[in-house]
Amino acid sequence: MATIKDVAKLAGVSVATVSRVINKNGYSSEAVQVKVNKAIEELDYRPNEIARSLFQKKSKFVGLLLPDITNPFFPLIAKGAEQYLEENGYQLLLGNTENNPQKEESYVNSFIQNNVSGIIVATGEKWTYSKDIPYVMVDRMTDDNQFLVISDNYNGGYLAGKEICLRNPGKVLLMKGPEEFLSSNARNKGVEKALQDFQVNYDIFEVQTYSSEISQDVAKKFFEEYTEIDSVIATNDMHGLAILQQALKRGINVPEELQIIGYDGIPLGQMVYPSLSTIQQPILEMGREAAKALLDHVIGEVKSVNKVLPVNFYEGETLRDYK
């Protein structure tokens, strides 16, 4: 593997000159820059990113905080972000917080120690760390933020409620997501507005977390508490899939006896039978847009970002025909 000394020798300059060219720090003539860059290309030299970050006080790394990597929604966020970052010469560092604020703080401190250029935050926790480091919120939010990428939660919620109401809804149950997230509240408000517009009565089943690890327990509790429900509006696809599984185990015909609509549009929902009807978020695009917003923030091209992406309805097979 080539070293900076090898580059300096081939280019016929000092190691310090190579360092200045690589780090774009200090003066070097155009002719010298051409020689150094040619030597770098010929030797396939890769600068030590950690050492470089210590010198520049920032790196080509970006941190990403996810709340629950077992939920297929969040790896897709990561994939979209990674794609955009890689296209622009950056690499992604992942922190899976498992919805634990102490673990999140540990990851943030680690990111800062490694001189990340910025952090993409998908955990929804209120940002209480250094304001000097650029950050962008994606999907979840707990307060209004200058840099934010989300989908249209209100209209997505309204669309979910509307599709249920148009299909012989009967007794409806709305699973309400965690109230500390403004995005979740917007979604809930959209659903309730649709149910009110169509004059459909409904019960509420509150869910304290979106965690996929407890989705089976939530589904079991749902069937213990509600024995005569005709329609379920799930908080997300993982809860919708868990309810679908429990319904089939109990011999309940879906969608004839129980219809279900999820939210997110994860690919897993299309791989089961019957396939889950859902509201699809543009998950990959959300990850890409969050990464773009962060890099724009890092180089100072934008003062704020509030990107709201559209959602759409996926028909699936867990909803009845229109009445």
PDB file of N, CA, C and O in Angstrom, residues 160-223:
ATOM      1  N   ALA A 160     -54.974   6.831   4.952  1.00  0.00           N
ATOM      2  CA  ALA A 160     -55.207   5.529   5.600  1.00  0.00           C
ATOM      3  C   ALA A 160     -56.631   5.453   6.136  1.00  0.00           C
ATOM      4  O   ALA A 160     -57.334   4.451   5.946  1.00  0.00           O
ATOM      5  N   GLY A 161     -57.071   6.516   6.808  1.00  0.00           N
ATOM      6  CA  GLY A 161     -58.427   6.547   7.345  1.00  0.00           C
ATOM      7  C   GLY A 161     -59.477   6.517   6.250  1.00  0.00           C
ATOM      8  O   GLY A 161     -60.489   5.806   6.352  1.00  0.00           O
ATOM      9  N   LYS A 162     -59.217   7.248   5.189  1.00  0.00           N
ATOM     10  CA  LYS A 162     -60.174   7.306   4.069  1.00  0.00           C
ATOM     11  C   LYS A 162     -60.352   5.933   3.421  1.00  0.00           C
ATOM     12  O   LYS A 162     -61.486   5.521   3.131  1.00  0.00           O
ATOM     13  N   GLU A 163     -59.248   5.215   3.193  1.00  0.00           N
ATOM     14  CA  GLU A 163     -59.331   3.899   2.541  1.00  0.00           C
ATOM     15  C   GLU A 163     -60.125   2.914   3.395  1.00  0.00           C
ATOM     16  O   GLU A 163     -60.886   2.099   2.865  1.00  0.00           O
ATOM     17  N   ILE A 164     -59.972   2.990   4.697  1.00  0.00           N
ATOM     18  CA  ILE A 164     -60.759   2.135   5.598  1.00  0.00           C
ATOM     19  C   ILE A 164     -62.241   2.497   5.504  1.00  0.00           C
ATOM     20  O   ILE A 164     -63.114   1.620   5.386  1.00  0.00           O
ATOM     21  N   CYS A 165     -62.534   3.789   5.545  1.00  0.00           N
ATOM     22  CA  CYS A 165     -63.929   4.256   5.557  1.00  0.00           C
ATOM     23  C   CYS A 165     -64.679   3.889   4.279  1.00  0.00           C
ATOM     24  O   CYS A 165     -65.902   3.699   4.305  1.00  0.00           O
ATOM     25  N   LEU A 166     -63.972   3.791   3.172  1.00  0.00           N
ATOM     26  CA  LEU A 166     -64.614   3.504   1.887  1.00  0.00           C
ATOM     27  C   LEU A 166     -64.888   2.014   1.676  1.00  0.00           C
ATOM     28  O   LEU A 166     -65.461   1.627   0.659  1.00  0.00           O
ATOM     29  N   ARG A 167     -64.489   1.178   2.657  1.00  0.00           N
ATOM     30  CA  ARG A 167     -64.543  -0.270   2.446  1.00  0.00           C
ATOM     31  C   ARG A 167     -65.313  -0.985   3.567  1.00  0.00           C
ATOM     32  O   ARG A 167     -64.778  -1.880   4.198  1.00  0.00           O
ATOM     33  N   ASN A 168     -66.556  -0.542   3.784  1.00  0.00           N
ATOM     34  CA  ASN A 168     -67.395  -1.183   4.805  1.00  0.00           C
ATOM     35  C   ASN A 168     -66.632  -1.325   6.122  1.00  0.00           C
ATOM     36  O   ASN A 168     -66.323  -2.439   6.573  1.00  0.00           O
ATOM     37  N   PRO A 169     -66.342  -0.216   6.785  1.00  0.00           N
ATOM     38  CA  PRO A 169     -65.417  -0.223   7.930  1.00  0.00           C
ATOM     39  C   PRO A 169     -65.911  -0.963   9.166  1.00  0.00           C
ATOM     40  O   PRO A 169     -65.120  -1.561   9.896  1.00  0.00           O
ATOM     41  N   GLY A 170     -67.231  -0.935   9.437  1.00  0.00           N
ATOM     42  CA  GLY A 170     -67.738  -1.553  10.659  1.00  0.00           C
ATOM     43  C   GLY A 170     -67.129  -0.888  11.887  1.00  0.00           C
ATOM     44  O   GLY A 170     -66.964   0.328  11.947  1.00  0.00           O
ATOM     45  N   LYS A 171     -66.752  -1.703  12.879  1.00  0.00           N
ATOM     46  CA  LYS A 171     -66.114  -1.172  14.092  1.00  0.00           C
ATOM     47  C   LYS A 171     -64.624  -0.974  13.822  1.00  0.00           C
ATOM     48  O   LYS A 171     -63.906  -1.926  13.510  1.00  0.00           O
ATOM     49  N   VAL A 172     -64.179   0.271  13.969  1.00  0.00           N
ATOM     50  CA  VAL A 172     -62.805   0.637  13.611  1.00  0.00           C
ATOM     51  C   VAL A 172     -61.956   0.837  14.861  1.00  0.00           C
ATOM     52  O   VAL A 172     -62.402   1.438  15.842  1.00  0.00           O
ATOM     53  N   LEU A 173     -60.720   0.352  14.798  1.00  0.00           N
ATOM     54  CA  LEU A 173     -59.760   0.604  15.872  1.00  0.00           C
ATOM     55  C   LEU A 173     -58.562   1.350  15.297  1.00  0.00           C
ATOM     56  O   LEU A 173     -57.942   0.904  14.334  1.00  0.00           O
ATOM     57  N   LEU A 174     -58.259   2.487  15.899  1.00  0.00           N
ATOM     58  CA  LEU A 174     -57.090   3.273  15.520  1.00  0.00           C
ATOM     59  C   LEU A 174     -55.971   3.009  16.523  1.00  0.00           C
ATOM     60  O   LEU A 174     -56.117   3.277  17.711  1.00  0.00           O
ATOM     61  N   MET A 175     -54.884   2.462  16.039  1.00  0.00           N
ATOM     62  CA  MET A 175     -53.687   2.313  16.879  1.00  0.00           C
ATOM     63  C   MET A 175     -52.930   3.632  16.833  1.00  0.00           C
ATOM     64  O   MET A 175     -52.466   4.056  15.774  1.00  0.00           O
ATOM     65  N   LYS A 176     -52.815   4.282  17.992  1.00  0.00           N
ATOM     66  CA  LYS A 176     -52.163   5.592  18.062  1.00  0.00           C
ATOM     67  C   LYS A 176     -50.713   5.433  18.485  1.00  0.00           C
ATOM     68  O   LYS A 176     -50.419   4.840  19.516  1.00  0.00           O
ATOM     69  N   GLY A 177     -49.809   5.991  17.677  1.00  0.00           N
ATOM     70  CA  GLY A 177     -48.392   5.915  17.980  1.00  0.00           C
ATOM     71  C   GLY A 177     -47.988   6.863  19.086  1.00  0.00           C
ATOM     72  O   GLY A 177     -48.802   7.647  19.588  1.00  0.00           O
ATOM     73  N   PRO A 178     -46.706   6.805  19.501  1.00  0.00           N
ATOM     74  CA  PRO A 178     -46.195   7.620  20.608  1.00  0.00           C
ATOM     75  C   PRO A 178     -46.465   9.108  20.405  1.00  0.00           C
ATOM     76  O   PRO A 178     -46.158   9.669  19.357  1.00  0.00           O
ATOM     77  N   GLU A 179     -47.041   9.740  21.418  1.00  0.00           N
ATOM     78  CA  GLU A 179     -47.447  11.141  21.298  1.00  0.00           C
ATOM     79  C   GLU A 179     -46.279  12.119  21.372  1.00  0.00           C
ATOM     80  O   GLU A 179     -46.440  13.288  21.033  1.00  0.00           O
ATOM     81  N   GLU A 180     -45.091  11.651  21.820  1.00  0.00           N
ATOM     82  CA  GLU A 180     -43.974  12.589  21.929  1.00  0.00           C
ATOM     83  C   GLU A 180     -43.409  12.985  20.567  1.00  0.00           C
ATOM     84  O   GLU A 180     -42.668  13.959  20.453  1.00  0.00           O
ATOM     85  N   PHE A 181     -43.761  12.239  19.517  1.00  0.00           N
ATOM     86  CA  PHE A 181     -43.280  12.573  18.182  1.00  0.00           C
ATOM     87  C   PHE A 181     -44.313  13.425  17.447  1.00  0.00           C
ATOM     88  O   PHE A 181     -45.466  13.020  17.292  1.00  0.00           O
ATOM     89  N   LEU A 182     -43.899  14.597  16.980  1.00  0.00           N
ATOM     90  CA  LEU A 182     -44.810  15.466  16.234  1.00  0.00           C
ATOM     91  C   LEU A 182     -45.269  14.783  14.946  1.00  0.00           C
ATOM     92  O   LEU A 182     -46.407  14.971  14.504  1.00  0.00           O
ATOM     93  N   SER A 183     -44.384  13.988  14.336  1.00  0.00           N
ATOM     94  CA  SER A 183     -44.750  13.279  13.107  1.00  0.00           C
ATOM     95  C   SER A 183     -45.858  12.273  13.380  1.00  0.00           C
ATOM     96  O   SER A 183     -46.782  12.103  12.576  1.00  0.00           O
ATOM     97  N   SER A 184     -45.787  11.591  14.515  1.00  0.00           N
ATOM     98  CA  SER A 184     -46.815  10.623  14.892  1.00  0.00           C
ATOM     99  C   SER A 184     -48.135  11.337  15.168  1.00  0.00           C
ATOM    100  O   SER A 184     -49.208  10.869  14.760  1.00  0.00           O
ATOM    101  N   ASN A 185     -48.065  12.483  15.841  1.00  0.00           N
ATOM    102  CA  ASN A 185     -49.278  13.256  16.128  1.00  0.00           C
ATOM    103  C   ASN A 185     -49.956  13.712  14.840  1.00  0.00           C
ATOM    104  O   ASN A 185     -51.186  13.677  14.723  1.00  0.00           O
ATOM    105  N   ALA A 186     -49.144  14.164  13.882  1.00  0.00           N
ATOM    106  CA  ALA A 186     -49.704  14.610  12.606  1.00  0.00           C
ATOM    107  C   ALA A 186     -50.417  13.461  11.900  1.00  0.00           C
ATOM    108  O   ALA A 186     -51.511  13.623  11.340  1.00  0.00           O
ATOM    109  N   ARG A 187     -49.825  12.286  11.949  1.00  0.00           N
ATOM    110  CA  ARG A 187     -50.421  11.105  11.326  1.00  0.00           C
ATOM    111  C   ARG A 187     -51.748  10.756  12.004  1.00  0.00           C
ATOM    112  O   ARG A 187     -52.758  10.481  11.343  1.00  0.00           O
ATOM    113  N   ASN A 188     -51.733  10.760  13.335  1.00  0.00           N
ATOM    114  CA  ASN A 188     -52.958  10.464  14.095  1.00  0.00           C
ATOM    115  C   ASN A 188     -54.065  11.460  13.775  1.00  0.00           C
ATOM    116  O   ASN A 188     -55.233  11.081  13.607  1.00  0.00           O
ATOM    117  N   LYS A 189     -53.704  12.741  13.688  1.00  0.00           N
ATOM    118  CA  LYS A 189     -54.695  13.775  13.390  1.00  0.00           C
ATOM    119  C   LYS A 189     -55.296  13.569  11.995  1.00  0.00           C
ATOM    120  O   LYS A 189     -56.496  13.774  11.781  1.00  0.00           O
ATOM    121  N   GLY A 190     -54.458  13.169  11.050  1.00  0.00           N
ATOM    122  CA  GLY A 190     -54.952  12.912   9.699  1.00  0.00           C
ATOM    123  C   GLY A 190     -55.952  11.766   9.671  1.00  0.00           C
ATOM    124  O   GLY A 190     -57.004  11.858   9.030  1.00  0.00           O
ATOM    125  N   VAL A 191     -55.633  10.684  10.392  1.00  0.00           N
ATOM    126  CA  VAL A 191     -56.545   9.540  10.454  1.00  0.00           C
ATOM    127  C   VAL A 191     -57.875   9.962  11.075  1.00  0.00           C
ATOM    128  O   VAL A 191     -58.960   9.673  10.536  1.00  0.00           O
ATOM    129  N   GLU A 192     -57.806  10.638  12.211  1.00  0.00           N
ATOM    130  CA  GLU A 192     -59.029  11.019  12.926  1.00  0.00           C
ATOM    131  C   GLU A 192     -59.880  11.982  12.110  1.00  0.00           C
ATOM    132  O   GLU A 192     -61.102  11.919  12.155  1.00  0.00           O
ATOM    133  N   LYS A 193     -59.231  12.877  11.352  1.00  0.00           N
ATOM    134  CA  LYS A 193     -59.995  13.800  10.506  1.00  0.00           C
ATOM    135  C   LYS A 193     -60.767  13.025   9.438  1.00  0.00           C
ATOM    136  O   LYS A 193     -61.948  13.327   9.164  1.00  0.00           O
ATOM    137  N   ALA A 194     -60.144  12.015   8.841  1.00  0.00           N
ATOM    138  CA  ALA A 194     -60.833  11.207   7.832  1.00  0.00           C
ATOM    139  C   ALA A 194     -62.013  10.468   8.454  1.00  0.00           C
ATOM    140  O   ALA A 194     -63.122  10.445   7.881  1.00  0.00           O
ATOM    141  N   LEU A 195     -61.808   9.856   9.617  1.00  0.00           N
ATOM    142  CA  LEU A 195     -62.888   9.119  10.283  1.00  0.00           C
ATOM    143  C   LEU A 195     -64.050  10.050  10.638  1.00  0.00           C
ATOM    144  O   LEU A 195     -65.227   9.677  10.513  1.00  0.00           O
ATOM    145  N   GLN A 196     -63.718  11.269  11.053  1.00  0.00           N
ATOM    146  CA  GLN A 196     -64.758  12.246  11.372  1.00  0.00           C
ATOM    147  C   GLN A 196     -65.483  12.714  10.114  1.00  0.00           C
ATOM    148  O   GLN A 196     -66.714  12.858  10.108  1.00  0.00           O
ATOM    149  N   ASP A 197     -64.728  12.953   9.030  1.00  0.00           N
ATOM    150  CA  ASP A 197     -65.350  13.392   7.777  1.00  0.00           C
ATOM    151  C   ASP A 197     -66.340  12.355   7.250  1.00  0.00           C
ATOM    152  O   ASP A 197     -67.380  12.703   6.680  1.00  0.00           O
ATOM    153  N   PHE A 198     -66.014  11.082   7.432  1.00  0.00           N
ATOM    154  CA  PHE A 198     -66.886  10.007   6.947  1.00  0.00           C
ATOM    155  C   PHE A 198     -67.869   9.534   8.023  1.00  0.00           C
ATOM    156  O   PHE A 198     -68.612   8.574   7.807  1.00  0.00           O
ATOM    157  N   GLN A 199     -67.842  10.238   9.164  1.00  0.00           N
ATOM    158  CA  GLN A 199     -68.750   9.954  10.283  1.00  0.00           C
ATOM    159  C   GLN A 199     -68.691   8.482  10.712  1.00  0.00           C
ATOM    160  O   GLN A 199     -69.714   7.816  10.884  1.00  0.00           O
ATOM    161  N   VAL A 200     -67.468   8.016  10.881  1.00  0.00           N
ATOM    162  CA  VAL A 200     -67.231   6.633  11.316  1.00  0.00           C
ATOM    163  C   VAL A 200     -66.730   6.652  12.758  1.00  0.00           C
ATOM    164  O   VAL A 200     -65.757   7.325  13.080  1.00  0.00           O
ATOM    165  N   ASN A 201     -67.422   5.927  13.628  1.00  0.00           N
ATOM    166  CA  ASN A 201     -66.988   5.828  15.024  1.00  0.00           C
ATOM    167  C   ASN A 201     -65.767   4.914  15.140  1.00  0.00           C
ATOM    168  O   ASN A 201     -65.598   3.979  14.345  1.00  0.00           O
ATOM    169  N   TYR A 202     -64.958   5.167  16.150  1.00  0.00           N
ATOM    170  CA  TYR A 202     -63.737   4.372  16.297  1.00  0.00           C
ATOM    171  C   TYR A 202     -63.285   4.334  17.757  1.00  0.00           C
ATOM    172  O   TYR A 202     -63.604   5.214  18.552  1.00  0.00           O
ATOM    173  N   ASP A 203     -62.567   3.278  18.082  1.00  0.00           N
ATOM    174  CA  ASP A 203     -61.904   3.162  19.382  1.00  0.00           C
ATOM    175  C   ASP A 203     -60.419   3.427  19.184  1.00  0.00           C
ATOM    176  O   ASP A 203     -59.893   3.333  18.068  1.00  0.00           O
ATOM    177  N   ILE A 204     -59.745   3.746  20.283  1.00  0.00           N
ATOM    178  CA  ILE A 204     -58.310   4.046  20.229  1.00  0.00           C
ATOM    179  C   ILE A 204     -57.543   3.026  21.062  1.00  0.00           C
ATOM    180  O   ILE A 204     -57.908   2.719  22.196  1.00  0.00           O
ATOM    181  N   PHE A 205     -56.480   2.510  20.470  1.00  0.00           N
ATOM    182  CA  PHE A 205     -55.579   1.575  21.142  1.00  0.00           C
ATOM    183  C   PHE A 205     -54.198   2.230  21.118  1.00  0.00           C
ATOM    184  O   PHE A 205     -53.570   2.339  20.077  1.00  0.00           O
ATOM    185  N   GLU A 206     -53.740   2.719  22.263  1.00  0.00           N
ATOM    186  CA  GLU A 206     -52.487   3.471  22.319  1.00  0.00           C
ATOM    187  C   GLU A 206     -51.284   2.530  22.355  1.00  0.00           C
ATOM    188  O   GLU A 206     -51.260   1.561  23.111  1.00  0.00           O
ATOM    189  N   VAL A 207     -50.295   2.875  21.536  1.00  0.00           N
ATOM    190  CA  VAL A 207     -49.044   2.119  21.461  1.00  0.00           C
ATOM    191  C   VAL A 207     -47.921   3.035  21.923  1.00  0.00           C
ATOM    192  O   VAL A 207     -47.742   4.123  21.373  1.00  0.00           O
ATOM    193  N   GLN A 208     -47.170   2.606  22.921  1.00  0.00           N
ATOM    194  CA  GLN A 208     -46.166   3.464  23.536  1.00  0.00           C
ATOM    195  C   GLN A 208     -44.870   3.540  22.742  1.00  0.00           C
ATOM    196  O   GLN A 208     -44.072   4.454  22.938  1.00  0.00           O
ATOM    197  N   THR A 209     -44.634   2.591  21.861  1.00  0.00           N
ATOM    198  CA  THR A 209     -43.388   2.574  21.084  1.00  0.00           C
ATOM    199  C   THR A 209     -43.627   1.945  19.721  1.00  0.00           C
ATOM    200  O   THR A 209     -44.532   1.124  19.555  1.00  0.00           O
ATOM    201  N   TYR A 210     -42.805   2.338  18.757  1.00  0.00           N
ATOM    202  CA  TYR A 210     -42.861   1.733  17.424  1.00  0.00           C
ATOM    203  C   TYR A 210     -41.991   0.481  17.338  1.00  0.00           C
ATOM    204  O   TYR A 210     -41.898  -0.139  16.286  1.00  0.00           O
ATOM    205  N   SER A 211     -41.316   0.127  18.417  1.00  0.00           N
ATOM    206  CA  SER A 211     -40.339  -0.957  18.405  1.00  0.00           C
ATOM    207  C   SER A 211     -40.915  -2.243  17.820  1.00  0.00           C
ATOM    208  O   SER A 211     -41.966  -2.722  18.245  1.00  0.00           O
ATOM    209  N   SER A 212     -40.194  -2.809  16.862  1.00  0.00           N
ATOM    210  CA  SER A 212     -40.653  -4.052  16.228  1.00  0.00           C
ATOM    211  C   SER A 212     -40.532  -5.244  17.174  1.00  0.00           C
ATOM    212  O   SER A 212     -41.225  -6.244  17.007  1.00  0.00           O
ATOM    213  N   GLU A 213     -39.646  -5.125  18.170  1.00  0.00           N
ATOM    214  CA  GLU A 213     -39.403  -6.244  19.084  1.00  0.00           C
ATOM    215  C   GLU A 213     -40.629  -6.573  19.946  1.00  0.00           C
ATOM    216  O   GLU A 213     -40.770  -7.692  20.419  1.00  0.00           O
ATOM    217  N   ILE A 214     -41.502  -5.588  20.169  1.00  0.00           N
ATOM    218  CA  ILE A 214     -42.681  -5.836  21.002  1.00  0.00           C
ATOM    219  C   ILE A 214     -43.962  -5.894  20.172  1.00  0.00           C
ATOM    220  O   ILE A 214     -45.057  -5.943  20.733  1.00  0.00           O
ATOM    221  N   SER A 215     -43.829  -5.892  18.851  1.00  0.00           N
ATOM    222  CA  SER A 215     -45.029  -5.864  17.996  1.00  0.00           C
ATOM    223  C   SER A 215     -45.902  -7.095  18.211  1.00  0.00           C
ATOM    224  O   SER A 215     -47.138  -7.000  18.194  1.00  0.00           O
ATOM    225  N   GLN A 216     -45.297  -8.264  18.450  1.00  0.00           N
ATOM    226  CA  GLN A 216     -46.080  -9.470  18.700  1.00  0.00           C
ATOM    227  C   GLN A 216     -46.855  -9.361  20.013  1.00  0.00           C
ATOM    228  O   GLN A 216     -48.020  -9.755  20.095  1.00  0.00           O
ATOM    229  N   ASP A 217     -46.200  -8.828  21.045  1.00  0.00           N
ATOM    230  CA  ASP A 217     -46.878  -8.645  22.335  1.00  0.00           C
ATOM    231  C   ASP A 217     -48.037  -7.663  22.205  1.00  0.00           C
ATOM    232  O   ASP A 217     -49.110  -7.863  22.797  1.00  0.00           O
ATOM    233  N   VAL A 218     -47.816  -6.598  21.435  1.00  0.00           N
ATOM    234  CA  VAL A 218     -48.873  -5.606  21.209  1.00  0.00           C
ATOM    235  C   VAL A 218     -50.057  -6.259  20.497  1.00  0.00           C
ATOM    236  O   VAL A 218     -51.221  -6.031  20.855  1.00  0.00           O
ATOM    237  N   ALA A 219     -49.772  -7.087  19.483  1.00  0.00           N
ATOM    238  CA  ALA A 219     -50.843  -7.747  18.737  1.00  0.00           C
ATOM    239  C   ALA A 219     -51.644  -8.701  19.619  1.00  0.00           C
ATOM    240  O   ALA A 219     -52.880  -8.755  19.545  1.00  0.00           O
ATOM    241  N   LYS A 220     -50.944  -9.447  20.469  1.00  0.00           N
ATOM    242  CA  LYS A 220     -51.637 -10.367  21.378  1.00  0.00           C
ATOM    243  C   LYS A 220     -52.526  -9.600  22.346  1.00  0.00           C
ATOM    244  O   LYS A 220     -53.671  -9.998  22.610  1.00  0.00           O
ATOM    245  N   LYS A 221     -52.005  -8.488  22.866  1.00  0.00           N
ATOM    246  CA  LYS A 221     -52.792  -7.661  23.786  1.00  0.00           C
ATOM    247  C   LYS A 221     -54.014  -7.091  23.087  1.00  0.00           C
ATOM    248  O   LYS A 221     -55.113  -7.012  23.662  1.00  0.00           O
ATOM    249  N   PHE A 222     -53.837  -6.718  21.826  1.00  0.00           N
ATOM    250  CA  PHE A 222     -54.949  -6.184  21.037  1.00  0.00           C
ATOM    251  C   PHE A 222     -56.104  -7.186  20.958  1.00  0.00           C
ATOM    252  O   PHE A 222     -57.262  -6.849  21.208  1.00  0.00           O
ATOM    253  N   PHE A 223     -55.790  -8.445  20.642  1.00  0.00           N
ATOM    254  CA  PHE A 223     -56.849  -9.444  20.492  1.00  0.00           C
ATOM    255  C   PHE A 223     -57.458  -9.850  21.845  1.00  0.00           C
ATOM    256  O   PHE A 223     -58.593 -10.310  21.896  1.00  0.00           O
TER     257      PHE A 223
END
